[in-house]
PDB file of C-alpha atoms in Angstrom:
ATOM      1  CA  UNK K   5     -88.286 -73.761 142.035  1.00 80.00           C
ATOM      2  CA  UNK K   6     -90.920 -73.297 144.980  1.00 83.00           C
ATOM      3  CA  UNK K   7     -94.004 -75.986 145.627  1.00 83.00           C
ATOM      4  CA  UNK K   8     -96.497 -74.140 144.147  1.00 82.00           C
ATOM      5  CA  UNK K   9     -94.591 -73.351 140.945  1.00 86.00           C
ATOM      6  CA  UNK K  10     -93.908 -76.786 140.490  1.00 88.00           C
ATOM      7  CA  UNK K  11     -97.653 -77.844 140.574  1.00 90.00           C
ATOM      8  CA  UNK K  12     -98.777 -75.793 138.813  1.00 90.00           C
ATOM      9  CA  UNK K  13     -95.928 -76.782 135.723  1.00 92.00           C
ATOM     10  CA  UNK K  14     -97.578 -80.395 136.255  1.00 92.00           C
ATOM     11  CA  UNK K  15    -101.150 -79.063 135.930  1.00 93.00           C
ATOM     12  CA  UNK K  16    -102.816 -78.199 139.443  1.00 94.00           C
ATOM     13  CA  UNK K  17    -103.855 -75.539 141.805  1.00 94.00           C
ATOM     14  CA  UNK K  18    -102.473 -76.119 145.601  1.00 91.00           C
ATOM     15  CA  UNK K  19    -105.426 -74.305 147.673  1.00 89.00           C
ATOM     16  CA  UNK K  20    -102.597 -72.586 149.654  1.00 85.00           C
ATOM     17  CA  UNK K  21     -99.396 -71.509 148.605  1.00 82.00           C
ATOM     18  CA  UNK K  22     -97.134 -71.183 151.639  1.00 82.00           C
ATOM     19  CA  UNK K  23     -97.376 -74.487 152.456  1.00 83.00           C
ATOM     20  CA  UNK K  24     -99.670 -77.145 150.357  1.00 83.00           C
ATOM     21  CA  UNK K  25    -101.383 -80.038 151.327  1.00 84.00           C
ATOM     22  CA  UNK K  26    -104.730 -79.681 148.992  1.00 86.00           C
ATOM     23  CA  UNK K  27    -104.161 -79.472 145.183  1.00 89.00           C
ATOM     24  CA  UNK K  28    -107.166 -79.355 142.220  1.00 92.00           C
ATOM     25  CA  UNK K  29    -106.356 -80.354 139.094  1.00 93.00           C
ATOM     26  CA  UNK K  30    -106.902 -77.994 136.194  1.00 95.00           C
ATOM     27  CA  UNK K  31    -109.585 -79.856 134.619  1.00 94.00           C
ATOM     28  CA  UNK K  32    -111.671 -80.263 137.764  1.00 94.00           C
ATOM     29  CA  UNK K  33    -111.920 -76.422 138.001  1.00 95.00           C
ATOM     30  CA  UNK K  34    -113.011 -75.807 134.355  1.00 95.00           C
ATOM     31  CA  UNK K  35    -115.392 -78.575 134.954  1.00 95.00           C
ATOM     32  CA  UNK K  36    -116.707 -76.782 138.010  1.00 95.00           C
ATOM     33  CA  UNK K  37    -117.140 -73.957 136.290  1.00 93.00           C
ATOM     34  CA  UNK K  38    -118.692 -75.260 133.349  1.00 94.00           C
ATOM     35  CA  UNK K  39    -121.384 -76.945 135.654  1.00 94.00           C
ATOM     36  CA  UNK K  40    -122.111 -73.488 137.396  1.00 93.00           C
ATOM     37  CA  UNK K  41    -122.617 -71.358 134.689  1.00 92.00           C
ATOM     38  CA  UNK K  42    -124.648 -73.725 132.425  1.00 94.00           C
ATOM     39  CA  UNK K  43    -126.297 -76.261 135.177  1.00 94.00           C
ATOM     40  CA  UNK K  44    -126.526 -73.553 137.515  1.00 92.00           C
ATOM     41  CA  UNK K  45    -124.588 -76.379 139.762  1.00 91.00           C
ATOM     42  CA  UNK K  46    -123.533 -74.538 143.408  1.00 90.00           C
ATOM     43  CA  UNK K  47    -120.090 -75.397 144.671  1.00 88.00           C
ATOM     44  CA  UNK K  48    -121.847 -78.184 147.174  1.00 86.00           C
ATOM     45  CA  UNK K  49    -123.478 -80.640 144.954  1.00 89.00           C
ATOM     46  CA  UNK K  50    -120.168 -80.381 142.537  1.00 89.00           C
ATOM     47  CA  UNK K  51    -118.545 -81.574 145.656  1.00 84.00           C
ATOM     48  CA  UNK K  52    -120.575 -83.995 146.352  1.00 84.00           C
ATOM     49  CA  UNK K  53    -120.376 -85.326 143.155  1.00 87.00           C
ATOM     50  CA  UNK K  54    -116.243 -85.949 143.308  1.00 85.00           C
ATOM     51  CA  UNK K  55    -117.218 -87.773 146.222  1.00 82.00           C
ATOM     52  CA  UNK K  56    -119.324 -89.735 144.406  1.00 87.00           C
ATOM     53  CA  UNK K  57    -117.568 -89.955 141.289  1.00 87.00           C
ATOM     54  CA  UNK K  58    -114.208 -91.688 143.969  1.00 84.00           C
ATOM     55  CA  UNK K  59    -116.779 -93.960 145.796  1.00 84.00           C
ATOM     56  CA  UNK K  60    -120.271 -94.165 144.134  1.00 84.00           C
ATOM     57  CA  UNK K  61    -120.760 -96.704 146.780  1.00 84.00           C
ATOM     58  CA  UNK K  62    -119.307 -95.243 150.035  1.00 82.00           C
ATOM     59  CA  UNK K  63    -119.350 -91.626 149.169  1.00 79.00           C
ATOM     60  CA  UNK K  64    -118.553 -90.863 152.473  1.00 76.00           C
ATOM     61  CA  UNK K  65    -116.027 -93.156 153.551  1.00 76.00           C
ATOM     62  CA  UNK K  66    -113.644 -91.335 150.552  1.00 72.00           C
ATOM     63  CA  UNK K  67    -110.146 -89.731 152.508  1.00 61.00           C
ATOM     64  CA  UNK K  68    -110.204 -86.181 153.087  1.00 54.00           C
ATOM     65  CA  UNK K  69    -113.975 -85.673 152.529  1.00 47.00           C
ATOM     66  CA  UNK K  70    -115.487 -87.417 155.237  1.00 43.00           C
ATOM     67  CA  UNK K  71    -116.039 -83.626 156.270  1.00 52.00           C
ATOM     68  CA  UNK K  72    -117.666 -82.233 153.759  1.00 49.00           C
ATOM     69  CA  UNK K  73    -116.393 -78.410 154.772  1.00 54.00           C
ATOM     70  CA  UNK K  74    -112.858 -79.623 155.154  1.00 60.00           C
ATOM     71  CA  UNK K  75    -112.371 -79.917 150.530  1.00 74.00           C
ATOM     72  CA  UNK K  76    -115.506 -77.587 150.208  1.00 79.00           C
ATOM     73  CA  UNK K  77    -114.013 -74.092 151.681  1.00 83.00           C
ATOM     74  CA  UNK K  78    -110.777 -74.999 149.560  1.00 87.00           C
ATOM     75  CA  UNK K  79    -112.700 -75.874 146.187  1.00 89.00           C
ATOM     76  CA  UNK K  80    -114.733 -71.922 147.191  1.00 88.00           C
ATOM     77  CA  UNK K  81    -112.090 -70.218 147.108  1.00 89.00           C
ATOM     78  CA  UNK K  82    -109.491 -71.969 144.975  1.00 93.00           C
ATOM     79  CA  UNK K  83    -112.429 -71.560 141.335  1.00 93.00           C
ATOM     80  CA  UNK K  84    -112.859 -67.246 142.232  1.00 93.00           C
ATOM     81  CA  UNK K  85    -109.112 -67.515 141.649  1.00 93.00           C
ATOM     82  CA  UNK K  86    -109.453 -69.967 138.656  1.00 94.00           C
ATOM     83  CA  UNK K  87    -112.101 -68.027 137.416  1.00 93.00           C
ATOM     84  CA  UNK K  88    -109.975 -65.103 137.448  1.00 92.00           C
ATOM     85  CA  UNK K  89    -107.131 -66.072 136.156  1.00 92.00           C
ATOM     86  CA  UNK K  90    -108.831 -67.288 133.345  1.00 93.00           C
ATOM     87  CA  UNK K  91    -110.925 -64.027 132.529  1.00 92.00           C
ATOM     88  CA  UNK K  92    -107.243 -61.907 132.688  1.00 91.00           C
ATOM     89  CA  UNK K  93    -105.713 -64.688 130.446  1.00 90.00           C
ATOM     90  CA  UNK K  94    -108.370 -64.741 128.248  1.00 90.00           C
ATOM     91  CA  UNK K  95    -108.563 -60.107 127.702  1.00 90.00           C
ATOM     92  CA  UNK K  96    -104.642 -60.278 126.733  1.00 88.00           C
ATOM     93  CA  UNK K  97    -103.435 -59.591 130.789  1.00 88.00           C
ATOM     94  CA  UNK K  98    -102.755 -63.247 130.834  1.00 78.00           C
ATOM     95  CA  UNK K  99     -98.539 -62.544 130.080  1.00 76.00           C
ATOM     96  CA  UNK K 100     -98.103 -58.825 129.870  1.00 73.00           C
ATOM     97  CA  UNK K 101     -96.892 -56.422 132.925  1.00 74.00           C
ATOM     98  CA  UNK K 102     -99.951 -54.672 131.776  1.00 83.00           C
ATOM     99  CA  UNK K 103    -102.466 -54.132 134.297  1.00 86.00           C
ATOM    100  CA  UNK K 104    -106.296 -54.381 133.129  1.00 90.00           C
ATOM    101  CA  UNK K 105    -108.382 -50.722 134.321  1.00 91.00           C
ATOM    102  CA  UNK K 106    -112.168 -49.886 134.429  1.00 90.00           C
ATOM    103  CA  UNK K 107    -114.084 -52.493 132.323  1.00 91.00           C
ATOM    104  CA  UNK K 108    -111.047 -54.332 131.205  1.00 91.00           C
ATOM    105  CA  UNK K 109    -112.426 -57.801 131.644  1.00 92.00           C
ATOM    106  CA  UNK K 110    -115.008 -57.557 130.145  1.00 92.00           C
ATOM    107  CA  UNK K 111    -116.236 -56.747 125.998  1.00 90.00           C
ATOM    108  CA  UNK K 112    -119.019 -55.197 124.878  1.00 91.00           C
ATOM    109  CA  UNK K 113    -121.727 -56.109 122.342  1.00 90.00           C
ATOM    110  CA  UNK K 114    -120.080 -57.973 119.437  1.00 89.00           C
ATOM    111  CA  UNK K 115    -122.566 -57.235 117.295  1.00 88.00           C
ATOM    112  CA  UNK K 116    -122.801 -53.472 117.273  1.00 87.00           C
ATOM    113  CA  UNK K 117    -120.124 -51.927 114.832  1.00 84.00           C
ATOM    114  CA  UNK K 118    -117.679 -50.881 116.840  1.00 83.00           C
ATOM    115  CA  UNK K 119    -114.870 -49.082 113.975  1.00 78.00           C
ATOM    116  CA  UNK K 120    -111.148 -50.596 114.867  1.00 77.00           C
ATOM    117  CA  UNK K 121    -112.557 -53.676 115.981  1.00 82.00           C
ATOM    118  CA  UNK K 122    -115.561 -55.339 113.858  1.00 83.00           C
ATOM    119  CA  UNK K 123    -115.697 -52.701 111.054  1.00 80.00           C
ATOM    120  CA  UNK K 124    -113.055 -51.407 109.159  1.00 80.00           C
ATOM    121  CA  UNK K 125    -113.679 -47.056 108.187  1.00 73.00           C
ATOM    122  CA  UNK K 126    -112.450 -46.948 103.837  1.00 71.00           C
ATOM    123  CA  UNK K 127    -109.727 -44.654 103.325  1.00 69.00           C
ATOM    124  CA  UNK K 128    -112.383 -41.796 102.636  1.00 69.00           C
ATOM    125  CA  UNK K 129    -114.228 -41.996 105.720  1.00 67.00           C
ATOM    126  CA  UNK K 130    -114.592 -40.710 109.229  1.00 67.00           C
ATOM    127  CA  UNK K 131    -116.565 -41.039 112.331  1.00 64.00           C
ATOM    128  CA  UNK K 132    -117.320 -37.189 111.977  1.00 64.00           C
ATOM    129  CA  UNK K 133    -118.916 -36.977 109.377  1.00 57.00           C
ATOM    130  CA  UNK K 134    -122.998 -37.486 108.560  1.00 51.00           C
ATOM    131  CA  UNK K 135    -122.354 -40.767 108.160  1.00 56.00           C
ATOM    132  CA  UNK K 136    -121.187 -42.066 110.956  1.00 61.00           C
ATOM    133  CA  UNK K 137    -124.717 -42.349 112.428  1.00 71.00           C
ATOM    134  CA  UNK K 138    -124.633 -45.878 111.100  1.00 73.00           C
ATOM    135  CA  UNK K 139    -122.110 -45.934 113.939  1.00 78.00           C
ATOM    136  CA  UNK K 140    -124.320 -45.012 116.630  1.00 82.00           C
ATOM    137  CA  UNK K 141    -125.144 -47.034 119.226  1.00 86.00           C
ATOM    138  CA  UNK K 142    -128.008 -46.853 121.396  1.00 89.00           C
ATOM    139  CA  UNK K 143    -128.603 -48.092 125.015  1.00 93.00           C
ATOM    140  CA  UNK K 144    -130.962 -48.618 127.716  1.00 93.00           C
ATOM    141  CA  UNK K 145    -131.082 -48.740 131.209  1.00 92.00           C
ATOM    142  CA  UNK K 146    -133.148 -51.193 133.364  1.00 88.00           C
ATOM    143  CA  UNK K 147    -132.593 -52.873 136.492  1.00 87.00           C
ATOM    144  CA  UNK K 148    -133.636 -56.511 138.605  1.00 86.00           C
ATOM    145  CA  UNK K 149    -135.145 -55.188 141.498  1.00 80.00           C
ATOM    146  CA  UNK K 150    -135.447 -59.123 143.327  1.00 81.00           C
ATOM    147  CA  UNK K 151    -131.945 -58.946 143.427  1.00 81.00           C
ATOM    148  CA  UNK K 152    -131.439 -58.427 147.099  1.00 81.00           C
ATOM    149  CA  UNK K 153    -127.584 -58.347 148.742  1.00 81.00           C
ATOM    150  CA  UNK K 154    -127.182 -59.308 152.552  1.00 83.00           C
ATOM    151  CA  UNK K 155    -124.439 -57.386 154.854  1.00 83.00           C
ATOM    152  CA  UNK K 156    -121.480 -60.097 154.696  1.00 83.00           C
ATOM    153  CA  UNK K 157    -120.747 -61.350 158.328  1.00 85.00           C
ATOM    154  CA  UNK K 158    -117.010 -60.833 158.087  1.00 84.00           C
ATOM    155  CA  UNK K 159    -116.929 -57.774 155.682  1.00 81.00           C
ATOM    156  CA  UNK K 160    -112.720 -57.360 156.447  1.00 83.00           C
ATOM    157  CA  UNK K 161    -112.583 -60.793 155.033  1.00 82.00           C
ATOM    158  CA  UNK K 162    -114.228 -59.966 151.822  1.00 83.00           C
ATOM    159  CA  UNK K 163    -111.860 -59.845 148.890  1.00 85.00           C
ATOM    160  CA  UNK K 164    -112.358 -58.129 145.526  1.00 86.00           C
ATOM    161  CA  UNK K 165    -110.736 -59.980 143.095  1.00 89.00           C
ATOM    162  CA  UNK K 166    -111.797 -57.663 139.847  1.00 89.00           C
ATOM    163  CA  UNK K 167    -113.136 -54.692 141.201  1.00 91.00           C
ATOM    164  CA  UNK K 168    -114.499 -52.076 138.825  1.00 90.00           C
ATOM    165  CA  UNK K 169    -112.176 -54.272 135.834  1.00 93.00           C
ATOM    166  CA  UNK K 170    -115.192 -56.183 134.447  1.00 92.00           C
ATOM    167  CA  UNK K 171    -119.405 -54.876 134.333  1.00 93.00           C
ATOM    168  CA  UNK K 172    -119.772 -53.297 137.602  1.00 93.00           C
ATOM    169  CA  UNK K 173    -118.477 -50.178 138.588  1.00 92.00           C
ATOM    170  CA  UNK K 174    -115.275 -50.064 141.059  1.00 90.00           C
ATOM    171  CA  UNK K 175    -117.084 -49.459 144.526  1.00 88.00           C
ATOM    172  CA  UNK K 176    -115.136 -46.673 145.628  1.00 88.00           C
ATOM    173  CA  UNK K 177    -115.499 -45.256 142.971  1.00 88.00           C
ATOM    174  CA  UNK K 178    -119.642 -45.216 143.571  1.00 87.00           C
ATOM    175  CA  UNK K 179    -118.802 -44.600 147.017  1.00 86.00           C
ATOM    176  CA  UNK K 180    -118.133 -40.945 145.983  1.00 88.00           C
ATOM    177  CA  UNK K 181    -120.585 -40.070 143.735  1.00 85.00           C
ATOM    178  CA  UNK K 182    -122.909 -41.660 146.398  1.00 81.00           C
ATOM    179  CA  UNK K 183    -121.351 -39.751 149.002  1.00 83.00           C
ATOM    180  CA  UNK K 184    -122.300 -36.540 146.668  1.00 83.00           C
ATOM    181  CA  UNK K 185    -125.477 -37.340 145.275  1.00 77.00           C
ATOM    182  CA  UNK K 186    -128.488 -35.858 146.255  1.00 72.00           C
ATOM    183  CA  UNK K 187    -130.980 -38.145 148.477  1.00 67.00           C
ATOM    184  CA  UNK K 188    -134.744 -36.949 148.097  1.00 66.00           C
ATOM    185  CA  UNK K 189    -137.596 -39.015 149.152  1.00 62.00           C
ATOM    186  CA  UNK K 190    -140.311 -39.698 146.418  1.00 60.00           C
ATOM    187  CA  UNK K 191    -143.505 -39.419 147.037  1.00 62.00           C
ATOM    188  CA  UNK K 192    -146.360 -41.199 144.826  1.00 59.00           C
ATOM    189  CA  UNK K 193    -150.114 -39.579 144.559  1.00 64.00           C
ATOM    190  CA  UNK K 194    -150.799 -43.657 144.092  1.00 63.00           C
ATOM    191  CA  UNK K 195    -151.763 -45.948 146.272  1.00 57.00           C
ATOM    192  CA  UNK K 196    -149.911 -48.532 148.003  1.00 58.00           C
ATOM    193  CA  UNK K 197    -147.035 -47.822 144.916  1.00 57.00           C
ATOM    194  CA  UNK K 198    -144.877 -51.091 145.393  1.00 56.00           C
ATOM    195  CA  UNK K 199    -142.147 -49.310 143.727  1.00 56.00           C
ATOM    196  CA  UNK K 200    -141.842 -46.218 145.599  1.00 55.00           C
ATOM    197  CA  UNK K 201    -143.021 -48.141 149.165  1.00 56.00           C
ATOM    198  CA  UNK K 202    -140.023 -50.100 148.750  1.00 56.00           C
ATOM    199  CA  UNK K 203    -137.443 -47.324 147.552  1.00 54.00           C
ATOM    200  CA  UNK K 204    -138.453 -45.761 150.984  1.00 51.00           C
ATOM    201  CA  UNK K 205    -138.626 -48.568 153.506  1.00 52.00           C
ATOM    202  CA  UNK K 206    -136.179 -48.988 155.375  1.00 51.00           C
ATOM    203  CA  UNK K 207    -133.708 -51.663 154.939  1.00 66.00           C
ATOM    204  CA  UNK K 208    -131.373 -52.180 157.333  1.00 71.00           C
ATOM    205  CA  UNK K 209    -129.886 -55.820 156.711  1.00 78.00           C
ATOM    206  CA  UNK K 210    -129.075 -55.502 153.287  1.00 80.00           C
ATOM    207  CA  UNK K 211    -125.947 -54.200 151.417  1.00 81.00           C
ATOM    208  CA  UNK K 212    -128.107 -53.778 148.004  1.00 83.00           C
ATOM    209  CA  UNK K 213    -131.997 -54.028 147.387  1.00 82.00           C
ATOM    210  CA  UNK K 214    -131.553 -54.449 143.802  1.00 84.00           C
ATOM    211  CA  UNK K 215    -128.840 -54.498 141.128  1.00 89.00           C
ATOM    212  CA  UNK K 216    -129.231 -52.007 137.599  1.00 91.00           C
ATOM    213  CA  UNK K 217    -127.290 -51.251 134.080  1.00 93.00           C
ATOM    214  CA  UNK K 218    -126.935 -50.102 130.625  1.00 94.00           C
ATOM    215  CA  UNK K 219    -127.310 -52.131 127.881  1.00 94.00           C
ATOM    216  CA  UNK K 220    -127.179 -52.406 124.332  1.00 92.00           C
ATOM    217  CA  UNK K 221    -131.084 -51.127 122.824  1.00 91.00           C
ATOM    218  CA  UNK K 222    -130.598 -53.905 119.901  1.00 89.00           C
ATOM    219  CA  UNK K 223    -129.228 -56.886 121.623  1.00 90.00           C
ATOM    220  CA  UNK K 224    -129.202 -56.647 124.703  1.00 90.00           C
ATOM    221  CA  UNK K 225    -125.643 -56.981 125.840  1.00 92.00           C
ATOM    222  CA  UNK K 226    -124.231 -55.751 129.121  1.00 93.00           C
ATOM    223  CA  UNK K 227    -122.124 -52.208 128.857  1.00 93.00           C
ATOM    224  CA  UNK K 228    -118.847 -52.767 130.990  1.00 94.00           C
ATOM    225  CA  UNK K 229    -118.112 -50.724 134.109  1.00 93.00           C
ATOM    226  CA  UNK K 230    -121.773 -49.876 133.662  1.00 92.00           C
ATOM    227  CA  UNK K 231    -123.776 -52.240 136.022  1.00 92.00           C
ATOM    228  CA  UNK K 232    -124.287 -50.653 140.414  1.00 91.00           C
ATOM    229  CA  UNK K 233    -126.545 -51.984 143.146  1.00 88.00           C
ATOM    230  CA  UNK K 234    -129.296 -49.921 144.527  1.00 86.00           C
ATOM    231  CA  UNK K 235    -129.205 -49.475 148.203  1.00 77.00           C
ATOM    232  CA  UNK K 236    -132.828 -47.652 148.536  1.00 70.00           C
ATOM    233  CA  UNK K 237    -134.994 -49.682 145.919  1.00 62.00           C
ATOM    234  CA  UNK K 238    -135.425 -47.686 142.545  1.00 61.00           C
ATOM    235  CA  UNK K 239    -133.654 -45.127 143.994  1.00 60.00           C
TER     236      UNK K 239
END
């Protein structure tokens, strides 16, 4: 049995698989993801927390973590892999041979009526009938025009773990849409209209200037595989 499989069986997640030297327990990975989700704890702050938990008086003397960049880099990478594995497991792709498709790693609004999921149709009821209007979904579209994202320093090193499998549209499919869509410069009759000026401004250093998506109008839950990055403001 390979060393990495042995470590997994004992509750350790190796930072590398060929010649592992650093491992993280499943408990610490779960704790980091929870801290990051609920408390907004960054990986750097959480790693400092591990140092202080090991030695509250001399955290800088803790073996192997005298250099903060040594284990911090591994924690960042392993946490992404762990989050991806947990998501696959939660959505039923943990132990099967089937692969998820677009939007399979995200859940739609649990309060909206979804026949076959949270609503059982009666024997004589059909979605094609007039009464099916009670199962109609309502959507709204909105965006966050402050969510800017810079171009990656090393784009070839970027690894997409769930491209198009969650709420975001797949990058290749979105690029095809942008290539086919016509680009028109909007002119405003208002003086110094902020939204239009931002859309027409040059953003050479930004990979995306905003993010937008489709959500349930009743409860505000986002629709799987419906969120995209904007390259030119609101355009």
